[in-house]
Structure formats: structure tokens, C-alpha cells
């Protein structure tokens, strides 16, 4: 075997051009697969960062009357579970929050986990430096200002050895860093991680106020703030442990018949990506589908690369027929020849795999870094060489060798010794059995597969193009968006209201500013809010099934609390009615009024005018019509701002429909409240300038920044950018673009490989048929006849590939249709452009060798004997 | 209109290889009449094949003039040369040069397709040529299914099919045994009797004697012309 590799090495070294081309082709194919595998492995298969994951389960509190309804746990309930369960060695509680962390002069918003003291010990991972939280630090309202940070957070701060024990500003308050987690620890999720962990004792200080669940104090048994995770005792599974937990739930319901009414407990392993109070099997299904799709695309690229190489080997092998014939004549067995040829293939694969492996590590890191820049949460991707990646790359090499090497090896080792020793090397000595079929079926397959990928890429590019041109419905060309959160600096709601009001006034009178307005959310922002509304005066019970708004059916609506000048500032003139007055926008005591959009108006009063009518917030368990709203945070209707569920609200205006996020299934259904009646800590100020040329943007931003500092030097600016930049940074848009970029890379690779394959085959065909072309020219074939002959054969090959490819593209389009953004699976543009691009590139690849054929000197050609 | 078919005057062919000049032909004068059977003889490397290539318009002379059928042809473009080759010249090669994946019939028909001849005419011409060389019964065979002698007969049929002004044969018996060689020479003699003009390159004096006239070439020059006795 060693001698086979030695000879293989010598053979490949003798033809450095072929070897370099083959290694490049394989490096592209194997590299793409290794890169995708490393991502898919991290997403779907890599073990979690906590120990013995089979023992870790989440406890879900399910409503027995409404089994689709789940909720979190109060701290007292968690204590009961921890103390009274018989199935866990330990149980911990936590929840997520967004906090403002002071870094130099700025405040950065980061995800934090607010955790019980045993969080780390239950997960089986202790801080690499420092300590975990102490039991007393989790006591509600104990407020011990301690923080544990992630490894990447520590790294972002220069991996300073003195960081442990230093002070960190969290929401305007100094916290002592008591621990640094080990590298790669991502808490309860995979791939995504919080950057800081805080003890439950500070919960009431740092929990966000946009979700209603956080409004109860932690110690209140009616709260539902916490998620509970337990480590099962050895030998138990979620299924075997669940009955005991149901018994515990029943006991708790008996003990606390109001707080625990209709609540039972379920156990399930943790979701890899989400943190939720309800089991989310769908997330993993979607990720699995995405992973499969990515692997499938990369697999097709590898297949195209292998087909390409198989062709190259067949071409090269034809020239080696005499050599093989001599070996067979000297007594070599067929297996011996096969082994020799496969050794050459495997050596090529290993070389291609080595280059591809390096390229894969680099490209995977690049992709994750690109995604990381758009994600609000830290991505922890364990890049670099890992045994599993080595194994995968080796697997791709073996697959590659078999895919591209076996067929040529079998064909060559079956040679006719006598004929091969006598005939002109490489020439046809007989008629092909199926002459009407294209001469090179492997190239046809390559073209077909490449076209399928290229069409998919074009579909995604079309989607990205449409996403980039998305019409929000707003006129925000001259708008800046300033995002601040006064509560992160430790201010009370009352202090924050005054601060925001002052800031809005100051921004409005800035030189060059036309208008400015506060808003609790911004379309295409990271967070959107939903509320359920219904006509005033009718509250159907949860068991009723109202079919119409008149019967009390509630509707989901995008919710935004805004300033008096909001609609003018965002360029959304009302269709009917009036804007909020300054008093309504700033006074909590003003009568409850709202502006709804046209879509919601038609849903609520399909038969008439909604203006002047009254609505109310629906209760949490009210029957709600399908659709509407956003994918953002849903606020239950027992709370949120000055307007209560029992209040009725007058509709004073009807606004045009706007788009609030990229993947919104239907535009519209929005309700706007005066900011005073819907206070949020995290707010946005829209600032519209009279003119805003690109060259003026920096000065305008500085003007706004200076104004914020003048109003309150300690107010953290979370972001300040133009509306166009805000849209550009949208995570959904990134996903659409990344999909397009990924498919473009794969489509481009496949196109490149197919073109190289077509060129190689035609160039080889011309070289192989030099003597034949010479004969034809000697017999009077004009150069144009030779050109036509080569191109006619190429046209048959291309047409067959494209027809087959279009069929594959149809199937691929259907497969990826769910991931496309506003583009049909059979988009005529994609199905026209992709074949044209492929045909043009492939035709050019054919034309060059065909033209070379016309330059063949018949005298020289006839001497090639 | 003269009875001269091929007229070479002062034809020289110089090859440049790595800045080394090789004079393959030097000042060749030659006049071949219509219906004549001329043999060009000489040792290997003397320039006979180069001369045949120039006669067949596969190559161009470096100097001198070449008049074929009263028309100067040394300065023609590639497509014009191809057209003349197709209509005026029939080639017979030493190694037959049949195309392996075309049948005998398709090989013979091939030059006629380049002429744009209608299919029916092509069929008639190809069949007639094959019958003339006694290969009509092998029309559907592939070259690899024929013996060397049979393949050369097919090559002759292909050269004949377009009724060219001249048949150029380059060592037509070089790859054949003596029996098949004699048979091919007999075939050429019969064609000559039928009026064909034949120019044959050979180094075998036995076969050269079949011609009316033998031109001896040495070091790229005509050193002797010998009229063969009537046979």
C-alpha cells in the first residue's frame, strides 16, 4: 500500500498542473462541506456547555384547562419545587433580562441571566475564576451588587487579570465582579450566551419592564417570572420523573388554590436555542431543517466537484490507457490497477481536504463573526480545529475519493489490453451505443446540479433585493433614531418621564430639526410589542367562540406609545381624525385615547367608521382572531401603562398601515397610544431634519449626542443612527442577506466548477480529437464547420444539463420556498436569469476550445500518430 | 486553358525551430499534367511529405508560386484553401486516417457534406465510390471492423467520392502487407486508367514504377526526373 502512495505521489508530481487543478476543485468542495458541517455541528449536534445533559430538564407549568398555555414560576413556587421534589438532585431558577453595562463613556446593552445561587452547580460548571453566587445573594431584594461575567465578556475587557474583583456598572449601579466563567460556557443554551449573570436578589432592580410578567415583585407568589431547571437523580428520565412532579403540582394546587389553580408540571429536556416558559420543539425543527438544507447545498457542491474531478480523471485516464495496458500485459491484476488508481484519488482528496479544512475554519469564523455583529446576544462559536471536524473532513475525503475516483478507476482497469496497446491513445475506435445522448453525462449532471443551486441562489438574491427595498410605509429619509433607556441608569419611572419629556423638547428645537418625537418601539427594531384589543363593552368568556368584532372577538395589534408629533415626524399623515395633543402625550391623567391603523379599524368595525368609537384591552384569556400583531413581546392586558383593562379608549384617529418587521405576514393592525399612557423605559426618539445629506450625518449625530449629554450626562445612549442605518442593521434583513450570500457562494462555487468542468471536457475533447479534426480539415472542412461541430456537441450537452437542471431547480425551489422572502418558488426572473447565466458561462467555456480547434494545423494534426 | 494541372515554380519551404532554419524544400519546379500519374520518391526526411502537403494545400510554401488548375493558390485564405481541398483534391494517407466512430459509408460521405451537397447526391456519390473500390458491402461497418487493406480501400473511396482533380497519396502502402499493398496499387492504376491524375509519394521503388513519371527528391531538391516505361 505504501508503494501505491509513493507511486501515486510521483505520478501527481509529474503533472503539477492537473494536480493543482484537482486539489483546488476538491478544496472548494471539501472546504464548503467542512465549513457548513462545523456550523451545523455547533447548531445541532455539539453537546451543551453543561455537564451530563441527559440529566438536565426544564420544569414547565402547564394549564390543565388550556393545555397549550404555559407560564413561569414565582420565587416561592420555585422554593417549593426545590425543597419538596423527589426527582432532582438539585433545582435552580433563572430568567433573562437586558441590562445596560457601562463601558468607558458608553453604555452597552447586554443580555443578563438573573439566577439562583445554585445555577452554576446545577449545570455542573463553576466559574473558572472567582466564585458562584452565595445562597444569601438570591434572597429577593437582598440587592447584593455582585456579577459573574462570561469568558468572552472578560476577553472584550482585555482579559485583564485584575478584572476579578473590579467594579462594573450595571444599570447605573456599581457591581463587583466575583466570577469569570470558563471559555465556551453558554449557560442553558447552545451557541448563544448571556454576557453577565446576576443573583436573583437584584431581580427587582434589573428586570425589564416591557414584559408584564416582570411587574410582580419576585417574592410574590402570584408572579411568573422564573424558569426552573433541575438535574434528575441518576437513573431517572423526564418521563419517569414527571408523575412525581405532577403529584407535587397537585399538592401545591391544594395548598395554594388561587396561585396554583389548574397548574400541573411537565418535564422536558432544554431547547438548544430558546429560553421560554413553554416547550419549543419548533425551534429545533426549524434549525434542523436549516442545517439539513445547508448540508444539502454543500453536499451538492462536493458532488459537482467530484463529477468535475471524475471527468478530469477519465480524461487523464484515457491518455494513460497505454500505461495501464502495459501494466496489465505485465501481469498486474485488475484489483492492483484499481488500488493504484484509487490511491492517486485518495492522495488528491487528502491534499484537497487539507486546503479545504483551513479555508473552512476561516470561512466559518468569518460567517459567525458577521452574524455576531448583528445579534443582540453573544455568539459563542467554538471554532478552530476539533477532532470531530478532522473526522468529518476525512469522511468527505473518503466520500470524494469514491465519488470521483471509483468510476474512472473501474473503467480504466477494464481496458482492452491489445487494443489499448495498438490504438491511438484516447481516440474512439467504435461507435457509441447511444449516440443521440450527450457525450459527457457527468458534465451534464454537473450542469444540472449547478443550475439547481444557481437558481436557488437567484431566488434568495431576489428575496434579499426585495427585503432591502422593503417599504415600511414611513417617510424617514431624513430621520435619525436615538435609543436610550433611562431606567438602565437606575432612574425611577417618574424621573425617566421628566427626562424624556425634556429631551424631546430639546431635540425638537435643535437647529435644522423639523420635528422630534418619542416612541416606545420602532418598526424593524429588535423589540416590538403586541396588545389584544376589542370593541368596548363586550367581554366574552374563554369558553365562548365569538366570530366577529361585534360579538367581542379580540385582535392582536402592534403597539406603540408615541409623542404628540410622532405621525408628522415619521411621515405618516393620519387618514382621518387628529393627532395626540401635547397634554395627552405627556399627562398620565389625560382621557384614554388611541389612534389605530386602517387595518385594525376595518377588523373592529368592518361595516362602518371606527373613528370616535371606543375600544378596550382584551383580557389575557379572551378569544383572539388569528393573525395581526408581530413576532415581538406580547403584553398581557392586565397591565402596561396607565390604561387598564377595564378602561375604555376613544379612537381619535385612523393612521395608514405600516410595516413593522420584515417577516410580517400581513401589514398593519396597529394601535398607538400617547406615551404618557404607555410608558416604557427603553425608548426611541425620531428626529427629523429639514435636510440630511450624507455629508451632514456625522454633524447631525454629534448635535444629538451633545444635546443628550446636556440634558443628562449620565443617560446611556444605546444607539444613534439614521433610519436607513437602523433598517440596515435589522437582524431579519441580515438573515435574508446571509441566506442569499450563502446560496450565492454555493451557487457561485457550483457555477465555477461547472464552467471549469465544461471547459476541461471540451478542451480535452479537442485535444483528444486533434487528429480527427486534422482529417476533417484535410478533407475540406472549413474552420467554421469545425467550430460548429464542436459547439453543436456542446449545445447538446448544455441543453441536456439545463433541462435536467431546471427540473432539479423546480424541486429545489419548492424545498426552499419556506425560507424565501416574498419570492415565489417558481419565480420567473430566477428561472430565466439562472439558466441564461449558466448557459452563457458554459457556452463561453465551450467556445474557447472550439475556437482553438479551428486553429489546428492539419499537417501537425495528421502527424500526431 | 493549358493541360497543366499542377505547376510549382521555385517553391521553397523553410521551418523555423528554436531559431534554427530547416530548408525542407529548396526551389522546387514541377509541372504535372491532367491525367498524369506521378510518383515522388526519395529517402526518409528528403521533403516528399512536405511537398505533398503543399500540393494538397495543407501547408503553404515560404517562397515560390503554386498554380492549381490554372489558379494561383499559394496566397489563399484558410477557408478558400479548405474549399479547394474539398473540391479539387483527394487525399490518401499512409495510416488511412478514417474516423473511428463513423461508419465506412459516413467516412466516404464526409467530404461531400462539407461541400453542402444534397443528401441524395451524397448517397449516390458515396455508394458509387465504395462500389468502385469494392467496399460497397461493408458500408455499414466501422473502420475497426476492417482489415488494413480494406481500410485503405475505403480511404481511396473517400478521396474519389468528390471527383477531385487530383489524388494525392502519401505512402498509401506503407501500413499494408505486400498483398494488400499490391491490391491498393492495382486500384490506383485502374483509377489512373480511368483518367484520374495521381501524385503519389513513396520510397518503395517497386510501387514508384506504377507511375508514368518518377520525381526523385533529395535534401529538398529535385535531383532527377525519370519517365517510367510503359507497363
Coordinates of N, CA and C in Angstrom, one line a residue, chain A residues 109-312:
Chain A
X109 N -25.9 47.6 25.9 CA -27.0 46.8 26.4 C -26.6 45.3 26.1
X110 N -26.6 44.5 27.2 CA -26.3 43.1 27.0 C -27.4 42.2 27.7
X111 N -27.4 41.0 27.3 CA -28.3 40.0 27.9 C -27.7 39.5 29.2
X112 N -28.5 39.5 30.2 CA -28.1 39.0 31.5 C -29.0 37.9 31.9
X113 N -28.4 36.9 32.7 CA -29.2 35.9 33.3 C -29.3 36.3 34.8
X114 N -30.5 36.3 35.3 CA -30.6 36.6 36.7 C -30.9 35.2 37.4
X115 N -30.0 34.7 38.2 CA -30.0 33.3 38.5 C -30.0 33.1 40.0
X116 N -30.6 31.9 40.4 CA -30.5 31.5 41.8 C -29.0 31.1 42.1
X117 N -28.7 31.0 43.4 CA -27.3 30.8 43.7 C -26.7 29.5 43.3
X118 N -27.6 28.5 43.1 CA -27.1 27.2 42.7 C -27.1 27.0 41.1
X119 N -27.4 28.0 40.4 CA -27.4 28.0 38.9 C -26.2 27.2 38.3
X120 N -25.1 27.6 38.7 CA -23.9 27.0 38.1 C -23.6 25.6 38.6
X121 N -23.9 25.3 39.9 CA -23.7 24.0 40.4 C -24.7 23.0 39.8
X122 N -25.9 23.4 39.5 CA -26.9 22.5 38.9 C -26.4 22.2 37.5
X123 N -25.9 23.2 36.8 CA -25.4 23.0 35.4 C -24.1 22.2 35.4
X124 N -23.4 22.2 36.6 CA -22.2 21.4 36.6 C -21.0 22.2 36.1
X125 N -21.1 23.5 36.0 CA -19.9 24.3 35.5 C -19.7 25.4 36.5
X126 N -18.6 25.5 37.1 CA -18.3 26.5 38.1 C -17.4 27.6 37.4
X127 N -17.4 28.8 38.0 CA -16.6 29.8 37.4 C -15.1 29.4 37.3
X128 N -14.5 29.8 36.2 CA -13.0 29.5 36.0 C -12.2 30.3 37.0
X129 N -12.7 31.5 37.3 CA -12.0 32.3 38.3 C -13.1 32.8 39.2
X130 N -12.7 33.0 40.5 CA -13.7 33.5 41.4 C -14.7 32.5 41.9
X131 N -15.9 33.0 42.2 CA -16.8 32.1 42.9 C -18.2 32.2 42.3
X132 N -19.1 31.3 42.7 CA -20.5 31.3 42.3 C -21.2 32.3 43.2
X133 N -22.5 32.4 43.0 CA -23.3 33.3 43.9 C -23.5 32.6 45.3
X134 N -23.6 33.3 46.3 CA -23.8 32.8 47.7 C -25.3 32.6 47.9
X135 N -25.7 31.7 48.7 CA -27.2 31.4 48.9 C -27.9 32.7 49.3
X136 N -27.3 33.5 50.2 CA -27.9 34.7 50.7 C -28.1 35.8 49.5
X137 N -27.3 35.7 48.5 CA -27.4 36.7 47.4 C -28.6 36.5 46.5
X138 N -29.3 35.3 46.7 CA -30.5 35.2 45.9 C -31.8 35.6 46.6
X139 N -31.7 35.9 47.8 CA -32.9 36.4 48.5 C -33.5 37.6 47.9
X140 N -34.8 37.6 47.6 CA -35.4 38.7 46.9 C -35.1 40.1 47.7
X141 N -34.8 41.0 46.9 CA -34.5 42.4 47.3 C -33.3 42.5 48.3
X142 N -32.5 41.4 48.3 CA -31.2 41.5 49.1 C -30.3 42.5 48.5
X143 N -30.3 42.5 47.1 CA -29.6 43.6 46.3 C -28.1 43.6 46.6
X144 N -27.5 42.5 46.7 CA -26.0 42.4 46.8 C -25.5 42.7 45.4
X145 N -24.7 43.7 45.2 CA -24.3 44.0 43.8 C -23.1 43.2 43.4
X146 N -23.3 42.0 43.0 CA -22.2 41.1 42.5 C -22.6 40.6 41.1
X147 N -21.6 40.4 40.3 CA -21.9 39.9 39.0 C -20.8 38.9 38.6
X148 N -21.3 37.9 37.8 CA -20.3 37.0 37.2 C -20.4 37.2 35.7
X149 N -19.2 37.2 35.1 CA -19.2 37.5 33.6 C -18.7 36.3 32.8
X150 N -19.1 36.4 31.5 CA -18.7 35.3 30.6 C -17.2 35.5 30.2
X151 N -16.7 34.4 29.7 CA -15.3 34.4 29.3 C -15.1 35.5 28.2
X152 N -16.1 35.5 27.2 CA -15.9 36.5 26.1 C -16.1 37.9 26.6
X153 N -16.9 38.1 27.6 CA -17.0 39.5 28.2 C -15.7 39.9 28.8
X154 N -15.1 39.0 29.5 CA -13.7 39.2 30.1 C -12.7 39.5 29.0
X155 N -12.8 38.7 27.9 CA -11.9 38.9 26.8 C -12.1 40.3 26.2
X156 N -13.3 40.7 26.1 CA -13.6 42.0 25.5 C -13.0 43.1 26.4
X157 N -12.8 42.8 27.6 CA -12.1 43.8 28.5 C -10.7 43.5 28.7
X158 N -10.1 42.9 27.7 CA -8.6 42.8 27.6 C -8.1 41.6 28.4
X159 N -9.0 40.7 28.9 CA -8.5 39.5 29.7 C -7.7 40.0 30.9
X160 N -8.0 41.1 31.4 CA -7.3 41.7 32.5 C -7.3 40.8 33.7
X161 N -6.1 40.4 34.3 CA -6.2 39.5 35.5 C -6.8 40.2 36.7
X162 N -6.8 41.5 36.6 CA -7.3 42.3 37.8 C -8.8 42.5 37.6
X163 N -9.4 42.0 36.5 CA -10.8 42.2 36.3 C -11.7 41.6 37.4
X164 N -11.3 40.4 37.9 CA -12.0 39.8 39.0 C -11.8 40.7 40.2
X165 N -12.9 41.0 40.8 CA -12.8 41.9 42.0 C -13.0 43.4 41.6
X166 N -13.0 43.7 40.3 CA -13.2 45.1 39.9 C -14.6 45.5 39.9
X167 N -14.9 46.7 39.6 CA -16.3 47.2 39.7 C -16.8 47.4 38.2
X168 N -18.1 47.0 38.1 CA -18.7 47.1 36.8 C -20.0 47.8 36.9
X169 N -20.3 48.8 36.0 CA -21.6 49.5 36.2 C -22.7 48.7 35.4
X170 N -23.7 48.3 36.2 CA -24.8 47.6 35.6 C -26.1 48.5 35.9
X171 N -26.7 48.9 34.9 CA -27.9 49.8 35.1 C -27.6 51.0 36.0
X172 N -26.4 51.5 35.9 CA -26.1 52.7 36.6 C -25.6 52.5 38.0
X173 N -25.5 51.2 38.4 CA -25.1 50.9 39.7 C -23.8 50.0 39.7
X174 N -22.9 50.2 40.7 CA -21.6 49.5 40.6 C -21.8 48.1 41.2
X175 N -21.3 47.1 40.4 CA -21.4 45.7 40.9 C -19.9 45.2 40.9
X176 N -19.7 44.3 41.8 CA -18.4 43.7 42.0 C -18.3 42.4 41.2
X177 N -17.3 42.3 40.3 CA -17.1 41.1 39.6 C -16.6 40.0 40.5
X178 N -17.4 39.0 40.7 CA -17.0 37.9 41.7 C -16.6 36.6 41.0
X179 N -16.9 36.6 39.7 CA -16.5 35.3 39.0 C -16.4 35.5 37.5
X180 N -15.6 34.7 36.9 CA -15.5 34.7 35.4 C -15.7 33.3 34.9
X181 N -16.6 33.1 34.0 CA -17.0 31.7 33.6 C -15.9 31.2 32.6
X182 N -15.8 29.8 32.5 CA -14.8 29.3 31.6 C -15.2 29.5 30.1
X183 N -14.2 29.5 29.3 CA -14.4 29.7 27.8 C -15.4 28.6 27.3
X184 N -16.3 29.0 26.5 CA -17.3 28.1 25.9 C -18.5 27.9 26.7
X185 N -18.6 28.4 27.9 CA -19.8 28.2 28.7 C -20.9 29.1 28.1
X186 N -22.1 28.5 27.8 CA -23.2 29.3 27.2 C -24.4 29.2 28.0
X187 N -24.3 28.8 29.3 CA -25.5 28.7 30.2 C -26.4 27.6 29.7
X188 N -27.7 27.8 29.6 CA -28.6 26.8 29.3 C -28.8 26.6 27.8
X189 N -28.3 27.5 27.0 CA -28.5 27.4 25.5 C -27.2 27.0 24.9
X190 N -27.3 26.7 23.6 CA -26.2 26.4 22.8 C -25.9 27.6 21.9
X191 N -24.7 27.8 21.6 CA -24.2 28.8 20.6 C -24.5 30.3 21.1
X192 N -25.6 30.5 21.8 CA -25.8 31.9 22.2 C -25.6 31.9 23.8
X193 N -25.1 33.0 24.2 CA -24.9 33.1 25.7 C -25.1 34.5 26.2
X194 N -25.5 34.6 27.5 CA -25.6 35.9 28.1 C -24.1 36.3 28.4
X195 N -24.0 37.6 28.7 CA -22.6 38.0 28.9 C -22.4 38.2 30.5
X196 N -23.5 38.4 31.2 CA -23.3 38.6 32.6 C -24.4 37.8 33.4
X197 N -24.1 37.4 34.6 CA -25.0 36.7 35.4 C -25.2 37.5 36.7
X198 N -26.4 37.7 37.1 CA -26.7 38.5 38.3 C -27.5 37.6 39.3
X199 N -27.3 37.8 40.6 CA -28.1 37.0 41.6 C -29.6 37.4 41.6
X200 N -30.4 36.4 41.9 CA -31.9 36.7 42.0 C -32.2 37.8 42.9
X201 N -31.3 38.1 43.9 CA -31.5 39.1 44.9 C -31.6 40.5 44.3
X202 N -31.1 40.7 43.1 CA -31.2 42.0 42.4 C -32.3 42.1 41.4
X203 N -33.1 41.0 41.3 CA -34.1 40.9 40.2 C -35.0 42.1 40.1
X204 N -35.5 42.6 41.2 CA -36.5 43.7 41.1 C -35.8 45.0 40.7
X205 N -34.5 45.0 40.7 CA -33.8 46.2 40.2 C -33.5 46.2 38.8
X206 N -33.3 45.0 38.2 CA -32.8 45.0 36.9 C -33.8 44.4 35.8
X207 N -34.9 43.7 36.3 CA -35.8 43.1 35.3 C -36.4 44.1 34.4
X208 N -36.5 43.8 33.2 CA -37.1 44.7 32.2 C -38.6 44.9 32.5
X209 N -39.1 46.1 32.0 CA -40.5 46.4 32.3 C -41.3 46.3 31.0
X210 N -40.8 45.7 29.9 CA -41.6 45.6 28.8 C -42.5 44.3 28.8
X211 N -42.1 43.4 29.6 CA -42.9 42.2 29.8 C -43.7 42.2 31.1
X212 N -45.0 42.0 31.0 CA -45.8 42.1 32.1 C -45.4 41.2 33.3
X213 N -44.9 40.0 32.9 CA -44.5 39.0 33.9 C -43.6 39.6 35.0
X214 N -42.8 40.6 34.6 CA -41.8 41.1 35.5 C -42.3 42.2 36.4
X215 N -43.6 42.5 36.3 CA -44.1 43.6 37.1 C -44.4 43.2 38.5
X216 N -44.6 41.9 38.8 CA -44.8 41.5 40.2 C -43.4 41.4 40.9
X217 N -43.4 41.7 42.2 CA -42.2 41.6 42.9 C -41.8 40.1 43.0
X218 N -40.5 39.9 43.0 CA -40.0 38.5 43.0 C -40.6 37.6 44.1
X219 N -40.7 38.1 45.2 CA -41.2 37.3 46.4 C -42.7 37.0 46.3
X220 N -43.4 37.6 45.4 CA -44.9 37.5 45.3 C -45.2 36.1 44.7
X221 N -46.1 35.3 45.4 CA -46.4 34.0 44.9 C -47.2 34.0 43.6
X222 N -47.8 35.2 43.3 CA -48.6 35.2 42.0 C -47.7 35.5 40.8
X223 N -46.4 35.8 41.1 CA -45.5 36.1 39.9 C -45.3 34.8 39.1
X224 N -44.8 35.1 37.9 CA -44.5 34.0 36.9 C -43.2 34.3 36.2
X225 N -42.3 34.9 37.0 CA -41.0 35.4 36.4 C -40.0 34.4 36.0
X226 N -40.0 33.3 36.8 CA -38.8 32.4 36.7 C -39.0 31.1 35.9
X227 N -37.9 30.7 35.4 CA -37.9 29.4 34.7 C -37.1 28.4 35.7
X228 N -37.6 27.2 35.7 CA -37.0 26.3 36.7 C -36.3 25.1 35.9
X229 N -35.1 24.8 36.3 CA -34.4 23.7 35.7 C -33.8 22.8 36.8
X230 N -33.9 21.5 36.6 CA -33.5 20.6 37.6 C -32.5 19.6 37.0
X231 N -31.7 19.0 37.9 CA -30.8 17.9 37.5 C -31.5 16.6 38.1
X232 N -31.9 15.7 37.2 CA -32.5 14.5 37.6 C -31.6 13.6 38.4
X233 N -32.2 12.9 39.3 CA -31.4 11.9 40.0 C -31.0 10.8 39.1
X234 N -29.8 10.2 39.3 CA -29.3 9.1 38.4 C -30.4 8.1 38.1
X235 N -30.5 7.7 36.9 CA -31.5 6.6 36.5 C -32.9 7.1 36.1
X236 N -33.1 8.4 36.4 CA -34.5 8.9 36.0 C -34.4 9.6 34.7
X237 N -35.6 9.6 34.0 CA -35.7 10.3 32.7 C -36.9 11.3 32.9
X238 N -37.0 12.2 32.0 CA -38.2 13.1 32.1 C -39.5 12.4 32.3
X239 N -39.6 11.3 31.5 CA -40.9 10.5 31.5 C -41.1 9.8 32.9
X240 N -40.0 9.3 33.4 CA -40.2 8.5 34.7 C -40.3 9.5 35.9
X241 N -39.8 10.7 35.7 CA -39.8 11.7 36.8 C -41.1 12.5 36.8
X242 N -41.7 12.6 35.7 CA -42.9 13.5 35.5 C -44.0 13.2 36.5
X243 N -44.4 11.9 36.7 CA -45.5 11.7 37.6 C -45.3 12.3 39.0
X244 N -44.1 12.1 39.5 CA -43.8 12.7 40.8 C -44.0 14.2 40.8
X245 N -43.6 14.8 39.7 CA -43.7 16.3 39.6 C -45.2 16.7 39.5
X246 N -46.0 15.8 38.8 CA -47.4 16.1 38.7 C -48.1 16.0 40.1
X247 N -47.6 15.1 40.9 CA -48.1 14.9 42.2 C -47.8 16.2 43.0
X248 N -46.5 16.6 42.9 CA -46.1 17.8 43.6 C -47.0 19.0 43.2
X249 N -47.3 19.1 41.9 CA -48.1 20.2 41.4 C -49.5 20.2 42.0
X250 N -50.0 18.9 42.1 CA -51.4 18.8 42.7 C -51.4 19.2 44.1
X251 N -50.3 18.8 44.9 CA -50.2 19.2 46.3 C -50.1 20.7 46.4
X252 N -49.3 21.3 45.5 CA -49.2 22.8 45.6 C -50.5 23.5 45.3
X253 N -51.3 22.9 44.3 CA -52.6 23.5 44.0 C -53.5 23.4 45.2
X254 N -53.4 22.3 45.9 CA -54.3 22.2 47.1 C -53.9 23.2 48.2
X255 N -52.5 23.4 48.2 CA -52.0 24.3 49.3 C -52.3 25.8 48.9
X256 N -52.1 26.1 47.6 CA -52.3 27.4 47.1 C -53.4 27.5 46.0
X257 N -54.6 27.3 46.3 CA -55.7 27.1 45.3 C -55.8 28.3 44.4
X258 N -55.5 29.4 44.8 CA -55.6 30.6 43.9 C -54.4 30.7 43.0
X259 N -53.2 30.7 43.6 CA -52.0 31.0 42.8 C -51.6 29.8 41.9
X260 N -51.9 28.6 42.3 CA -51.6 27.4 41.5 C -52.8 26.7 40.9
X261 N -53.8 27.5 40.7 CA -55.1 26.9 40.1 C -54.8 26.4 38.7
X262 N -55.2 25.1 38.5 CA -55.2 24.5 37.2 C -53.7 24.3 36.7
X263 N -52.8 24.3 37.6 CA -51.4 24.2 37.1 C -50.8 22.8 37.4
X264 N -50.3 22.2 36.3 CA -49.5 21.0 36.5 C -48.1 21.1 36.0
X265 N -47.3 20.1 36.3 CA -45.9 20.3 35.9 C -45.5 19.3 34.8
X266 N -44.8 19.7 33.9 CA -44.2 18.9 32.8 C -42.7 18.9 32.9
X267 N -42.1 17.9 32.4 CA -40.6 17.9 32.3 C -40.2 17.7 30.9
X268 N -39.2 18.4 30.5 CA -38.6 18.1 29.1 C -37.2 18.6 29.1
X269 N -36.4 18.0 28.2 CA -35.0 18.5 28.0 C -35.0 19.9 27.5
X270 N -33.9 20.6 27.7 CA -33.9 22.0 27.3 C -33.8 22.2 25.8
X271 N -34.4 23.3 25.4 CA -34.3 23.7 24.0 C -32.8 24.1 23.8
X272 N -32.3 23.8 22.6 CA -30.9 24.2 22.4 C -30.8 25.7 22.2
X273 N -31.8 26.4 21.7 CA -31.7 27.8 21.3 C -32.5 28.7 22.1
X274 N -33.6 28.3 22.7 CA -34.5 29.2 23.3 C -34.5 29.1 24.8
X275 N -35.0 30.2 25.4 CA -35.3 30.2 26.8 C -36.7 30.6 26.9
X276 N -37.6 29.7 27.3 CA -39.0 30.0 27.3 C -39.7 29.3 28.4
X277 N -40.9 29.8 28.8 CA -41.7 29.1 29.8 C -42.6 28.0 29.1
X278 N -42.5 27.9 27.8 CA -43.2 26.8 27.1 C -42.3 26.0 26.3
X279 N -42.6 24.7 26.2 CA -41.7 23.8 25.4 C -41.7 24.3 23.9
X280 N -40.5 24.4 23.3 CA -40.4 25.0 21.9 C -39.8 23.9 21.0
X281 N -40.5 22.9 20.7 CA -39.9 21.9 19.8 C -39.7 22.5 18.4
X282 N -40.5 23.5 18.0 CA -40.4 24.0 16.6 C -39.0 24.6 16.3
X283 N -38.5 25.3 17.3 CA -37.2 26.0 17.1 C -36.2 25.0 16.5
X284 N -36.1 23.8 17.2 CA -35.1 22.8 16.8 C -35.4 22.2 15.5
X285 N -36.8 22.1 15.2 CA -37.2 21.6 13.9 C -36.7 22.5 12.8
X286 N -36.9 23.8 13.0 CA -36.5 24.8 12.0 C -35.0 24.8 11.8
X287 N -34.3 24.7 12.9 CA -32.8 24.7 12.9 C -32.4 23.4 12.1
X288 N -33.0 22.3 12.5 CA -32.7 21.1 11.8 C -32.9 21.2 10.3
X289 N -34.0 21.8 9.9 CA -34.3 22.0 8.5 C -33.2 22.8 7.8
X290 N -32.9 23.9 8.5 CA -31.9 24.9 8.0 C -30.5 24.1 7.9
X291 N -30.2 23.4 8.9 CA -28.9 22.6 8.9 C -28.9 21.6 7.8
X292 N -30.0 20.9 7.6 CA -30.1 19.9 6.5 C -30.0 20.6 5.2
X293 N -30.6 21.7 5.1 CA -30.5 22.5 3.8 C -29.1 22.9 3.5
X294 N -28.5 23.5 4.5 CA -27.1 23.9 4.3 C -26.2 22.7 4.0
X295 N -26.4 21.6 4.7 CA -25.5 20.4 4.4 C -25.8 19.9 3.0
X296 N -27.1 20.0 2.6 CA -27.5 19.5 1.3 C -26.9 20.4 0.2
X297 N -26.9 21.7 0.4 CA -26.2 22.6 -0.6 C -24.8 22.3 -0.7
X298 N -24.1 22.2 0.5 CA -22.7 21.9 0.4 C -22.4 20.6 -0.2
X299 N -23.3 19.6 0.1 CA -23.2 18.3 -0.5 C -23.2 18.3 -2.0
X300 N -24.1 19.2 -2.5 CA -24.3 19.3 -4.0 C -23.0 19.9 -4.5
X301 N -22.4 20.9 -3.8 CA -21.1 21.5 -4.3 C -20.1 20.4 -4.4
X302 N -20.0 19.5 -3.3 CA -19.0 18.5 -3.3 C -19.2 17.5 -4.4
X303 N -20.5 17.2 -4.7 CA -20.9 16.3 -5.7 C -20.4 16.8 -7.1
X304 N -20.7 18.1 -7.3 CA -20.3 18.8 -8.5 C -18.8 18.7 -8.7
X305 N -18.1 19.0 -7.6 CA -16.6 19.0 -7.6 C -16.2 17.6 -7.9
X306 N -16.8 16.6 -7.4 CA -16.4 15.2 -7.6 C -16.7 14.8 -9.1
X307 N -17.8 15.2 -9.6 CA -18.2 14.9 -11.0 C -17.1 15.6 -11.9
X308 N -16.7 16.8 -11.5 CA -15.7 17.5 -12.3 C -14.4 16.7 -12.3
X309 N -14.0 16.3 -11.1 CA -12.8 15.6 -11.0 C -12.8 14.2 -11.7
X310 N -14.0 13.6 -11.6 CA -14.2 12.3 -12.3 C -13.9 12.5 -13.7
X311 N -14.4 13.6 -14.3 CA -14.2 13.9 -15.7 C -12.8 14.1 -16.0
X312 N -12.1 14.9 -15.1 CA -10.7 15.1 -15.3 C -9.9 13.8 -15.3

